[in-house]
Structures are given as C-alpha cells and as structure tokens.
Coordinates of C-alpha atoms in Angstrom, one line a residue:
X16 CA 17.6 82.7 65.5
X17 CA 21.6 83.2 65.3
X18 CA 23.7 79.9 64.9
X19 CA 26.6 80.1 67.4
X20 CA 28.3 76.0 66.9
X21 CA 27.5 73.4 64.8
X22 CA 28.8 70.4 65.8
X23 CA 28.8 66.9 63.7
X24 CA 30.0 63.5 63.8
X25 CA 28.5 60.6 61.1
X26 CA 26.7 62.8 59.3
X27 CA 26.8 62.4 55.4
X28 CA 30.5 63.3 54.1
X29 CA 31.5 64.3 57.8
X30 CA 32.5 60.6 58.9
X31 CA 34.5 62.1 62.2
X32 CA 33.5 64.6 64.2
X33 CA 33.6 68.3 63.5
X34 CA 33.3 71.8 64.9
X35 CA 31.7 74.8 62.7
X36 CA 32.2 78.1 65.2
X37 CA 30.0 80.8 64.3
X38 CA 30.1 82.7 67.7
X39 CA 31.9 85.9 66.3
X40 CA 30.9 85.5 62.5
X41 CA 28.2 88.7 61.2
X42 CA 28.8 87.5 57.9
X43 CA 30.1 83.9 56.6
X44 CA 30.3 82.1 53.1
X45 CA 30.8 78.6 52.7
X46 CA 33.0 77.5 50.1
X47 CA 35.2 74.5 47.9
X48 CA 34.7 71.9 45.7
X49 CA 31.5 70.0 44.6
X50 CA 30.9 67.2 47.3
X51 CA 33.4 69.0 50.4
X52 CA 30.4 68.9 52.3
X53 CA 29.0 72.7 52.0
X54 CA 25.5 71.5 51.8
X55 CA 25.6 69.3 54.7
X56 CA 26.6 71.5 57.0
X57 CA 22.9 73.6 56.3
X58 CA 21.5 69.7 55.9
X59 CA 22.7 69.8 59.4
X60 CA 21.5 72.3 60.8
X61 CA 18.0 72.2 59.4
X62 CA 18.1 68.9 60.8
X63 CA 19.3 69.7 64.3
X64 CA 15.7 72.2 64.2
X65 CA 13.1 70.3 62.5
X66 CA 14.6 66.7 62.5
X67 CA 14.6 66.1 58.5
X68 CA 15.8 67.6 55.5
X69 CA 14.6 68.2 51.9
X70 CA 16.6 66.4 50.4
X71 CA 16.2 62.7 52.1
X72 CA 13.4 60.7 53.2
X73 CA 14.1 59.3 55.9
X74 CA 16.8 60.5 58.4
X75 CA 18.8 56.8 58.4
X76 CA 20.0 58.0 54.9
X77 CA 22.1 60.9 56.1
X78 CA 24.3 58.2 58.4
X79 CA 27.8 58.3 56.7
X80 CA 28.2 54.9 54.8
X81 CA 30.0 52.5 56.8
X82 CA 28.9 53.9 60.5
X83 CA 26.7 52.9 62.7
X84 CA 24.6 56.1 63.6
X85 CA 24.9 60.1 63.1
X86 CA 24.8 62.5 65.6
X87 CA 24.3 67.0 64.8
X88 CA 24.3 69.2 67.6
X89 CA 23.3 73.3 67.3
X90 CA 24.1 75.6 69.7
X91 CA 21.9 78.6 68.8
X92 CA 20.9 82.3 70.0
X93 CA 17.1 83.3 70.1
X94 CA 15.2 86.2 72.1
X95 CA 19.0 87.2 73.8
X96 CA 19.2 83.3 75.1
X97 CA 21.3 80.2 74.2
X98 CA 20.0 77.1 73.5
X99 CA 21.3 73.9 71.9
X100 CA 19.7 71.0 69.9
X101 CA 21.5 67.4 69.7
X102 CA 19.6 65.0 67.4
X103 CA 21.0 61.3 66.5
X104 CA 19.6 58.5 65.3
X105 CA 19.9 55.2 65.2
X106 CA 17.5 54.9 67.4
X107 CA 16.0 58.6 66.9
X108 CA 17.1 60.4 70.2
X109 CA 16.7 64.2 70.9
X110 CA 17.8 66.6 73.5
X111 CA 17.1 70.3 73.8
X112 CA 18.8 72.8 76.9
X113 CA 19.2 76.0 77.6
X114 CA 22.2 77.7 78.9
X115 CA 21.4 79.0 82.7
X116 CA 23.2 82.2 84.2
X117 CA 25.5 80.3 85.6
X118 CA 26.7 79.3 82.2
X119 CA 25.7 75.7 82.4
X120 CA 23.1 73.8 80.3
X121 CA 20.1 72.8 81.6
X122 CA 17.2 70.5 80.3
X123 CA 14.4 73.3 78.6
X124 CA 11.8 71.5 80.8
X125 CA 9.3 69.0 80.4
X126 CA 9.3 66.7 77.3
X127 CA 12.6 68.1 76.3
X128 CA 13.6 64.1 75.3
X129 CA 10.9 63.6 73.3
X130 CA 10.9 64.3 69.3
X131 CA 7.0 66.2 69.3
X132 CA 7.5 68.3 72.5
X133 CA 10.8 69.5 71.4
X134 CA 9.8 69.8 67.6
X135 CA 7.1 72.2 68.8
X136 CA 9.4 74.2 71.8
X137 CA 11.6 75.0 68.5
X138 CA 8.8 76.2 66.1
X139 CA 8.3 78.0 69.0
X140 CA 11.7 79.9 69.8
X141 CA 13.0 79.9 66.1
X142 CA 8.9 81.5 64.9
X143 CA 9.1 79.7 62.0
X144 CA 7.9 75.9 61.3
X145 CA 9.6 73.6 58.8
X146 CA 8.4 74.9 55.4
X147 CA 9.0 78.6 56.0
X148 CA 12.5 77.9 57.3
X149 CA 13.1 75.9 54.5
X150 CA 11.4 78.7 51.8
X151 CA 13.0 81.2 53.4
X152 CA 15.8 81.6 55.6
X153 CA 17.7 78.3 54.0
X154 CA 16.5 77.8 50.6
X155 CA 17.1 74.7 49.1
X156 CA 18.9 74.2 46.2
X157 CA 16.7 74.3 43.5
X158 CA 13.7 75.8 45.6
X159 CA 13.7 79.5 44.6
X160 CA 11.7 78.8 41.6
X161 CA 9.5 76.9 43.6
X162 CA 8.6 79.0 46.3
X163 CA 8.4 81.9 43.7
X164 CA 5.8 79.7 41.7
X165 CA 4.0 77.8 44.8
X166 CA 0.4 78.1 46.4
X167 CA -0.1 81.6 47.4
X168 CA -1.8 81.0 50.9
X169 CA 1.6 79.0 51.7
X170 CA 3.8 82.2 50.8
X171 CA 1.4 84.2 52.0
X172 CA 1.6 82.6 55.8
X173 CA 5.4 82.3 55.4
X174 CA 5.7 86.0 54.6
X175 CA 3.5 87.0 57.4
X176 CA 5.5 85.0 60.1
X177 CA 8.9 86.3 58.4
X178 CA 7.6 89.8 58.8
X179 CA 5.8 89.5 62.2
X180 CA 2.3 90.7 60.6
X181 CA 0.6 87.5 62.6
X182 CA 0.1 90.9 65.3
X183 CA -1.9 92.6 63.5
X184 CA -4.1 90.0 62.2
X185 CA -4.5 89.4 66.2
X186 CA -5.1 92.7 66.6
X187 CA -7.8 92.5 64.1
X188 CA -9.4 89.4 65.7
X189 CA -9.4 90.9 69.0
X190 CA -10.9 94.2 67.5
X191 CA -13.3 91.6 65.9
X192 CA -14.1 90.5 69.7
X193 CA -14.8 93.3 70.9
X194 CA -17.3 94.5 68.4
X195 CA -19.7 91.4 68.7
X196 CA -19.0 91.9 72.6
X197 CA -20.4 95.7 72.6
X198 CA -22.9 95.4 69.7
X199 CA -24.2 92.0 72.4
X200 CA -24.1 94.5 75.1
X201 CA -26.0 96.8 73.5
X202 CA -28.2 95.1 72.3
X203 CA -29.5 93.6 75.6
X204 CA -28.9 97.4 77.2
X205 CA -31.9 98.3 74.5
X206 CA -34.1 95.4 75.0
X207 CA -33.9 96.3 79.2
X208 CA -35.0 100.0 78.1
X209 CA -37.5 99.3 75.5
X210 CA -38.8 97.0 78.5
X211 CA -38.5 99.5 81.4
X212 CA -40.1 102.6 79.4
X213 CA -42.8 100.9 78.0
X214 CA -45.5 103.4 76.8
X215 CA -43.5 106.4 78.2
X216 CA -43.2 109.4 75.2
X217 CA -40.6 112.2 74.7
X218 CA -43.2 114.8 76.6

C-alpha cells in the first residue's frame, strides 16, 4: 500500500481542511513542534483504513473541539491500482472507490457504504488487518517496546503476513491434502486387490 493524498477537514488540530500530497514523494519525514499535528496526520490515515486509532476510544473524540463532525479521506496505491477511502463521523459514514481507466472514481462494488464490507475489502487490498498495520508499518508511539515484548503467536502472524510466508503454509496444507487424499486412495486400491486375488500366490 503506497499513500498518494491525504485529505482532512475537523480532524483533531486540523480544524479546516487540508491537503497532504504524497504522489511523487519516495521518501518523506514529517516534522515541527510538539502538537503541529505530525501525529494526526498518521492518526488519519490509520483511520481512513481501519476506522479507529490507538490512541482514542471512540472515534467522536478525534472531532476538532468546537465542530460538529470530522471527515479523512486517503487516496491510496495497492496491486498497480488507485483507490480512495473517505470516513466521517458524526453519524459514522464510509465510502470506498476505485479509480477506473478512464480516470474517474467508481464505487468498489457491493457494500462499499457499509463500515464491515469496506473494513474487510481493505484488510483485503492493504494484506494486513488492524494490529499488524499498527505493529508494523505505523508504530505507535510508545509501541516498539510492546510489540518487541508481546505474545509471540501475535508477532508471529504479523511477521508472516509482512513477509508473505502465509504461501507456504498453504502450500503445506495443500501438500497436507494431498497426502491423506493418495494414502485414502490407496488404501481402497489395496482393499479392491486383496479382494480380487483372494487365495492367488506368487507361482
């Protein structure tokens, strides 16, 4: 997943609407003073993908104080296609399109109003749900230590999908398959022959 705009209006310290362009950006660092917003504008993003951040409970509390609701929309890059994400709440309302050849933006399909449906299409096109974006590709503050020190079967599974081993341990279930298929086969192959030569010798 590549970000390519980031756009956000009533969200935490970003009271009017703003514009983050990452299209030609390899390489970027976000910088300034201690509450200029640096971590809202990853808040923001993890929340245009996954609908919540770490920090906060509930989503109301990332509504800049003194307006009425919050809107974050991501235009994003995954498998050599553009998509874009717009989440805002109050009421919780969600939106996710693709960009067509024609270069216009289309509904994804079915369910792409609803929170779950759209929730799961991302999970899907990013390959990585909530808690191994969040221990892995944006770390929260404070979460190293965590992740370094957490339950091994949760780094474990977040390592795997990082790394794209979840292919070979379908590979190995699908070898797995196969064995109990043949070893099935031959068993009933030898019961049909054990039946069929009854009483017959080697001479």
């Amino acid at each position: 997943m590549r970000p390519l705009a980031l756009r956000i209006k009533g969200f935490t310290s970003f009271r009017d609407e703003q514009t983050v362009d990452f299209t030609d950006l390899d390489l970027f660092a976000l910088w300034g003073p201690t509450g200029s917003g640096k971590s809202s504008v990853l808040d923001a993003m993890t929340y245009a993908l996954y609908g919540k951040v770490d920090r906060v409970e509930h989503a109301s509390a990332l509504v800049s104080q003194g307006q009425p609701r919050m809107s974050v929309s991501l235009d994003f890059s995954a498998d050599s296609r553009s998509y874009r994400v717009t989440r805002s709440t109050p009421p919780t309302k969600v939106r996710l399109e693709k960009l067509d050849e024609s270069g216009q933006w289309q509904s994804f399909g079915a369910g792409a109003d609803k929170v779950t449906e759209v929730n799961r299409s991302l999970i899907d096109l990013i390959g990585l749900d909530y808690l191994a974006f969040t221990r892995s590709v944006l770390l929260p503050q404070g979460k190293f230590a965590e992740f370094l020190a957490g339950d091994a079967t949760d780094r474990r599974k977040i390592l795997t999908e990082l790394l794209g081993l979840e292919l070979f341990e379908k590979m190995a279930k699908r070898a797995n398959e196969i064995r109990k298929e043949q070893a099935s086969q031959a068993e009933i192959k030898g019961d049909v022959v054990g039946r069929s030569f009854t009483g017959v010798d080697p001479e």
